[in-house]
Structures are given as structure tokens and as C-alpha cells.
């Protein structure tokens, strides 16, 4: 008779009898995947190739009741537990070594109530799947920029995308969630029901339970939007960033824009003469009327003579997947961030110099221009703390060869350090390196909301079952 050695919450090992594991498997409408199963390696694989964890048990849940069963099993045996939504967290926190993964990646239902302008989506849904269902009704909610990432981790950590300045973060657009808390109970949380839990999940990550579905407010979109993607030589980067900053300070909230300092890919449709050269990219989407959008984005296209200009009207789905090809599964990724209140002139050379000395040509330094609707919330309105920064600087180390890992990770950490004099001190949970690290303590993410979060954690998860995340200890 087999037994299973499983890691406990305290870091020890508990040996589970086969009967206990079979009984758990029988409780699931979905499937319990074990290390001997033929598809175990496939099921334990996540997007980031740096992550190679071997869970003891993977509960592929089919619905709320499976999630409750998994939570009860984990609690009964004191098992280390992680939760998987779309499996795209950079730190690989969907998985845990030798523990139990509560895997929602097969829970992919989306229901749209077009009249009420609401969509309810299950915890394993990807951004592209949500967009696909809502755009059928000419509606969308703010999500991120790459269609294959999960809504769950994105929304629980905040959620930045092309609609952030128009309609706020993904978490700002939540109207309710269904959550299985650490006691195994399924609860609805909204402004009316369990409002403390609702406050906490809007930016507090996976600390408070397993969210089995998210209900979002929807907004009219498309069918087409105006997208600007304009590339200038890196020699213009400082002047370009000054121009971009001054332009965005006057721009309407319907325009969301970012800058990427990157390398021009070595393939068509990029101009051959400049392939492989560093570049500055202006990328923007105007989410209102297309003709108005053409007028609004025009200055980004004419600031100087571009190397190439891919701008034009596109469908909302195309805008939402424009960057997909840059992030294939299995490549190596290490991302961090710093919020900055003011894009000052003396910050700009630091960014350009950081770009030029990155070890991998695939890596980028990104400036997300913030403000608009996300800044109209107070930092205490929900768990998401940093509301008033002018920009979030994202540092994306992306590379292919495993022997380049140290150089890339060190580059990212070095740039974060160099940015500290300019930063609010805050960072974005969803661009979180390997999770909680010395230069990314959890209090930097939650700021002045930390104490309240710790109290809510004590109420809903007193034993800290949900700890494989940017962990808030019960207060
Ligand atoms: C290619 C790429 C592009 C990205 N672009 C953007 C972007 O444009 N804007 C942006 O804001 N972010 C972006 N991100 C960051 C992204 O938001 C995070 O990586 C996010 O964690 C992904 O969510 P997921 O569900 O796929 O993650 P997972 O790895 O499945 O989960 C991450 C963590 O979230 C928690 N969690 C997941 N599901 C649940 C659940 N159902 N209930 C409770 N807790 C849960 C768990 O703690 C888990 O460890 C991007 C990431 C990638 C990889």
C-alpha cells in the first residue's frame, strides 16, 4: 500500500495513507493528479520556465464544492497549500514544493449579463476568454495586456491594462466574488455581504481564500479602438520620455499609454536596417471613439521621425493580444517594479542606462503612465495601496539560456536599487520577482493598509493556510 509524504504548513512532513488520499480524490468532481500520473509534468508546468516545483497533490477542481473539499483536506492535515488560477505569476506561486495545489485552471466559465453590464467569470479564466465573451456584447472590463494570463492573480493583486485610466484597476471593477475561506465555507463578498473580505481581496492577493468566481462591471468598448505603437531610436529616449510625460499630463483618461525601452526584434515587419538595435516604443490605446482616438494619439506619432509606426484602428481583441507573442511559455522571466510619483528629468538617464546594460536583448524597461480613474480611489478604499504614483516602472528580465539567469536576476535587482531615490518605496505585487524578497518586503506592497489586512486575515485565515503568496500574517 502506497503512502504520500506531504509538506506541512510548518515545513515538516506528514505521511498520508493511500486510503486518505483516495477518499479525497473520490470527493472531487474534478481530478486529483499525483506524481505517478502520466500527465503530472504537464499539469505542474507553469508559464515561467524558471519555476520547476513538484507538488505532492494537485486537485484539479471542477467547481466550488471541489475547492471546499480541497481546502478542508488541506486544513485537516495541515498541508502546505498553493492556489493556481491562470498559472502566470512570475514567481510561480501557483505551485508549492511537496504540498497541495488547489488548481482552478479547468474552471473556465464566463457568464455575461449584458443588460446589467456585469460578467461573472470562474477562477481559471484567462483575460482573452473573458474579453472574448464580453466583447460579443460590445463590453469589456479592465484587465491586463497579454491575453493568456489569468484573471485571478491579476485581479487579486490589482490589474493594470489599457482601461486603467478610463475605468480603474481590475480590482476596482469587481462587484462581488465567491470565496472559499480557510474553514471550507463558500462565501459571497461584496459591498453588502462580508464587506471586510471584499475590501481585502481587492488588492490583497490570495491571502484570504480561494476565489472561485469574480463578478466585474463592464463598460462599452469598440468594436474598434485606436492603438498607437510608434518606434523611435534609443538616441531619442530621454527627449522622448520628456515629451511623453508632458503629453500624458494633459491627456484624457480614455488614453492609456506606456513606454518600452527594448530591442527591435530581428524579423519582419520591423525595418531590417534597425533590427537588433535598442529602441524606445510609445504604445497607447484610446478606448473611446476611433476618430477621436486618431486625433488624441497623433502627437505620439509625430514627435519626431519614427523608425516605424504600427498605429491604426484595431479590434479590441487584437489590442488585447498585441504583445502576446513576446511572452512564450517556458522562457525564463524575472520581473520587478517601482512606483514613482514624478517622472523627473534626472530619472530619465537612469532608465536609459539601465536599458543599455541589460544582459538580455529580450528584456525591457517599461513606464506605465498612471492616473485617471485608478487615482480617483483613496488608498484606503480597497487593499490596493499605491494610487497616486505618476508611473509604474516595470523591469522585465526575459532570457533564453539558463546560464544567463544570475546576470538577469542581478540586473533587475540592481535597477530596482538604482530607482529607490525616485520611488515612492511601493512596488506592484504582480511584478514580484520570486515573491517576498529582501528588497520587496510585503509591507512595501500594502503600505498603510497592512494592519487592517492583518486583522481581516486573522478573521478569515487564522492559521495562515493561504501563505504561498505575498503573505500577510494574521494580525
Ligand atoms: C505575460 C504576462 C503579462 C502580464 N501583463 C500584465 C499586465 O498587463 N497588467 C498587470 O497588472 N499584470 C500583468 N501581469 C502580471 C499578472 O497579473 C500576474 O502574473 C498574475 O499573478 C497572473 O495571474 P494568474 O491567475 O495567471 O496567476 P497564478 O500563477 O495562477 O496565481 C498567482 C497567485 O494568485 C493567487 N491566486 C490565483 N488564483 C487564485 C484564486 N482563484 N483565488 C485566490 N488566490 C488565487 C495565488 O496566491 C497565486 O499564487 C502579466 C504577467 C504575465 C506572465
GROMACS .gro file of C-alpha atoms in nm, residues 197-392:
model
  196
  197UNK     CA    1  -1.347   4.036   0.293
  198UNK     CA    2  -1.447   4.224  -0.023
  199UNK     CA    3  -1.221   4.514   0.077
  200UNK     CA    4  -0.930   4.274   0.135
  201UNK     CA    5  -0.948   4.074  -0.188
  202UNK     CA    6  -0.934   4.393  -0.396
  203UNK     CA    7  -0.554   4.414  -0.395
  204UNK     CA    8  -0.469   4.185  -0.103
  205UNK     CA    9  -0.385   3.886  -0.327
  206UNK     CA   10  -0.468   3.525  -0.247
  207UNK     CA   11  -0.433   3.571   0.129
  208UNK     CA   12  -0.799   3.538   0.225
  209UNK     CA   13  -0.928   3.230   0.048
  210UNK     CA   14  -0.978   3.072  -0.292
  211UNK     CA   15  -1.185   3.294  -0.517
  212UNK     CA   16  -1.396   3.064  -0.729
  213UNK     CA   17  -1.558   3.341  -0.933
  214UNK     CA   18  -1.525   3.714  -0.996
  215UNK     CA   19  -1.810   3.946  -1.089
  216UNK     CA   20  -1.696   4.251  -1.290
  217UNK     CA   21  -1.862   4.570  -1.402
  218UNK     CA   22  -1.846   4.611  -1.781
  219UNK     CA   23  -1.806   4.920  -1.998
  220UNK     CA   24  -1.883   4.985  -2.364
  221UNK     CA   25  -1.588   4.916  -2.594
  222UNK     CA   26  -1.514   4.907  -2.966
  223UNK     CA   27  -1.575   4.717  -3.181
  224UNK     CA   28  -1.255   4.901  -3.278
  225UNK     CA   29  -1.020   5.117  -3.076
  226UNK     CA   30  -0.732   5.339  -3.185
  227UNK     CA   31  -0.395   5.188  -3.098
  228UNK     CA   32  -0.062   5.368  -3.134
  229UNK     CA   33   0.262   5.173  -3.149
  230UNK     CA   34   0.541   5.403  -3.259
  231UNK     CA   35   0.912   5.328  -3.250
  232UNK     CA   36   1.194   5.581  -3.227
  233UNK     CA   37   1.573   5.527  -3.197
  234UNK     CA   38   1.715   5.494  -2.847
  235UNK     CA   39   1.914   5.817  -2.900
  236UNK     CA   40   1.580   5.995  -2.866
  237UNK     CA   41   1.486   5.811  -2.546
  238UNK     CA   42   1.539   6.092  -2.296
  239UNK     CA   43   1.375   6.353  -2.512
  240UNK     CA   44   1.101   6.103  -2.594
  241UNK     CA   45   1.027   6.033  -2.229
  242UNK     CA   46   1.012   6.406  -2.151
  243UNK     CA   47   0.775   6.458  -2.439
  244UNK     CA   48   0.563   6.156  -2.339
  245UNK     CA   49   0.541   6.273  -1.977
  246UNK     CA   50   0.435   6.627  -2.072
  247UNK     CA   51   0.187   6.493  -2.327
  248UNK     CA   52   0.032   6.243  -2.085
  249UNK     CA   53  -0.006   6.507  -1.814
  250UNK     CA   54  -0.264   6.671  -2.042
  251UNK     CA   55  -0.412   6.358  -2.199
  252UNK     CA   56  -0.773   6.246  -2.150
  253UNK     CA   57  -0.839   5.949  -1.920
  254UNK     CA   58  -0.954   5.747  -2.219
  255UNK     CA   59  -0.592   5.728  -2.329
  256UNK     CA   60  -0.370   5.472  -2.156
  257UNK     CA   61  -0.009   5.472  -2.265
  258UNK     CA   62   0.324   5.319  -2.183
  259UNK     CA   63   0.683   5.336  -2.294
  260UNK     CA   64   0.905   5.038  -2.358
  261UNK     CA   65   1.283   5.066  -2.378
  262UNK     CA   66   1.368   4.750  -2.566
  263UNK     CA   67   1.546   4.597  -2.866
  264UNK     CA   68   1.394   4.589  -3.210
  265UNK     CA   69   1.316   4.225  -3.300
  266UNK     CA   70   1.519   4.076  -3.583
  267UNK     CA   71   1.230   3.992  -3.811
  268UNK     CA   72   0.963   4.138  -4.036
  269UNK     CA   73   0.763   4.361  -4.011
  270UNK     CA   74   1.037   4.554  -3.828
  271UNK     CA   75   1.261   4.755  -4.064
  272UNK     CA   76   1.569   4.547  -4.147
  273UNK     CA   77   1.810   4.837  -4.113
  274UNK     CA   78   1.726   4.876  -3.744
  275UNK     CA   79   1.667   4.519  -3.633
  276UNK     CA   80   1.867   4.433  -3.321
  277UNK     CA   81   1.906   4.799  -3.220
  278UNK     CA   82   1.779   4.941  -2.890
  279UNK     CA   83   1.466   5.149  -2.931
  280UNK     CA   84   1.203   5.349  -2.747
  281UNK     CA   85   0.844   5.245  -2.812
  282UNK     CA   86   0.534   5.452  -2.740
  283UNK     CA   87   0.234   5.219  -2.704
  284UNK     CA   88  -0.112   5.358  -2.636
  285UNK     CA   89  -0.480   5.276  -2.669
  286UNK     CA   90  -0.765   5.523  -2.675
  287UNK     CA   91  -1.072   5.335  -2.559
  288UNK     CA   92  -1.338   5.579  -2.687
  289UNK     CA   93  -1.443   5.678  -3.038
  290UNK     CA   94  -1.186   5.574  -3.303
  291UNK     CA   95  -1.181   5.903  -3.497
  292UNK     CA   96  -1.134   6.094  -3.173
  293UNK     CA   97  -0.861   5.846  -3.079
  294UNK     CA   98  -0.672   5.914  -3.402
  295UNK     CA   99  -0.665   6.280  -3.311
  296UNK     CA  100  -0.569   6.213  -2.947
  297UNK     CA  101  -0.273   5.984  -3.025
  298UNK     CA  102  -0.142   6.192  -3.319
  299UNK     CA  103   0.129   6.375  -3.118
  300UNK     CA  104   0.282   6.041  -3.012
  301UNK     CA  105   0.325   5.958  -3.381
  302UNK     CA  106   0.472   6.289  -3.490
  303UNK     CA  107   0.700   6.382  -3.202
  304UNK     CA  108   0.995   6.302  -3.432
  305UNK     CA  109   1.059   6.090  -3.740
  306UNK     CA  110   0.972   5.733  -3.625
  307UNK     CA  111   1.168   5.428  -3.734
  308UNK     CA  112   0.835   5.256  -3.781
  309UNK     CA  113   0.475   5.330  -3.692
  310UNK     CA  114   0.231   5.040  -3.649
  311UNK     CA  115  -0.057   5.262  -3.533
  312UNK     CA  116  -0.412   5.230  -3.654
  313UNK     CA  117  -0.762   5.120  -3.559
  314UNK     CA  118  -0.771   4.760  -3.434
  315UNK     CA  119  -1.036   4.537  -3.283
  316UNK     CA  120  -1.042   4.532  -2.904
  317UNK     CA  121  -0.937   4.164  -2.910
  318UNK     CA  122  -0.636   4.249  -3.129
  319UNK     CA  123  -0.531   4.532  -2.897
  320UNK     CA  124  -0.561   4.292  -2.604
  321UNK     CA  125  -0.329   4.034  -2.762
  322UNK     CA  126  -0.085   4.269  -2.939
  323UNK     CA  127   0.201   4.174  -2.704
  324UNK     CA  128   0.119   3.801  -2.666
  325UNK     CA  129   0.399   3.676  -2.891
  326UNK     CA  130   0.663   3.842  -2.671
  327UNK     CA  131   0.589   3.609  -2.379
  328UNK     CA  132   0.605   3.244  -2.487
  329UNK     CA  133   0.562   2.966  -2.231
  330UNK     CA  134   0.877   2.819  -2.083
  331UNK     CA  135   1.116   3.110  -2.138
  332UNK     CA  136   1.294   3.248  -1.828
  333UNK     CA  137   1.138   3.552  -1.661
  334UNK     CA  138   1.215   3.766  -1.358
  335UNK     CA  139   1.015   4.087  -1.318
  336UNK     CA  140   1.007   4.363  -1.059
  337UNK     CA  141   0.868   4.713  -1.033
  338UNK     CA  142   0.889   5.050  -0.862
  339UNK     CA  143   0.619   5.315  -0.834
  340UNK     CA  144   0.741   5.671  -0.898
  341UNK     CA  145   0.544   5.985  -0.806
  342UNK     CA  146   0.709   6.218  -1.052
  343UNK     CA  147   0.885   6.138  -1.381
  344UNK     CA  148   1.165   6.385  -1.314
  345UNK     CA  149   1.431   6.473  -1.573
  346UNK     CA  150   1.709   6.322  -1.361
  347UNK     CA  151   1.534   5.982  -1.355
  348UNK     CA  152   1.545   5.952  -1.735
  349UNK     CA  153   1.918   5.881  -1.784
  350UNK     CA  154   1.895   5.613  -1.513
  351UNK     CA  155   1.629   5.436  -1.717
  352UNK     CA  156   1.816   5.464  -2.047
  353UNK     CA  157   2.142   5.349  -1.893
  354UNK     CA  158   1.962   5.055  -1.726
  355UNK     CA  159   1.820   4.953  -2.060
  356UNK     CA  160   2.154   4.971  -2.236
  357UNK     CA  161   2.333   4.749  -1.986
  358UNK     CA  162   2.073   4.473  -1.962
  359UNK     CA  163   2.226   4.129  -2.021
  360UNK     CA  164   1.945   4.005  -2.247
  361UNK     CA  165   1.813   4.178  -2.557
  362UNK     CA  166   1.468   4.039  -2.474
  363UNK     CA  167   1.450   4.239  -2.152
  364UNK     CA  168   1.269   4.570  -2.126
  365UNK     CA  169   1.237   4.877  -1.905
  366UNK     CA  170   0.873   4.990  -1.912
  367UNK     CA  171   0.697   5.305  -1.792
  368UNK     CA  172   0.324   5.266  -1.735
  369UNK     CA  173   0.165   5.612  -1.724
  370UNK     CA  174  -0.094   5.601  -1.445
  371UNK     CA  175  -0.352   5.844  -1.305
  372UNK     CA  176  -0.707   5.883  -1.425
  373UNK     CA  177  -0.973   5.656  -1.274
  374UNK     CA  178  -0.732   5.448  -1.063
  375UNK     CA  179  -0.617   5.763  -0.884
  376UNK     CA  180  -0.972   5.870  -0.805
  377UNK     CA  181  -0.984   5.598  -0.537
  378UNK     CA  182  -0.833   5.669  -0.198
  379UNK     CA  183  -0.552   5.430  -0.089
  380UNK     CA  184  -0.781   5.304   0.190
  381UNK     CA  185  -1.084   5.236  -0.035
  382UNK     CA  186  -0.960   4.884  -0.101
  383UNK     CA  187  -0.650   4.683  -0.017
  384UNK     CA  188  -0.463   4.817  -0.324
  385UNK     CA  189  -0.243   5.089  -0.175
  386UNK     CA  190  -0.043   5.290  -0.432
  387UNK     CA  191  -0.298   5.511  -0.606
  388UNK     CA  192  -0.125   5.836  -0.687
  389UNK     CA  193   0.206   5.746  -0.849
  390UNK     CA  194   0.262   5.909  -1.187
  391UNK     CA  195   0.419   5.593  -1.325
  392UNK     CA  196   0.494   5.232  -1.251
   0.00000   0.00000   0.00000
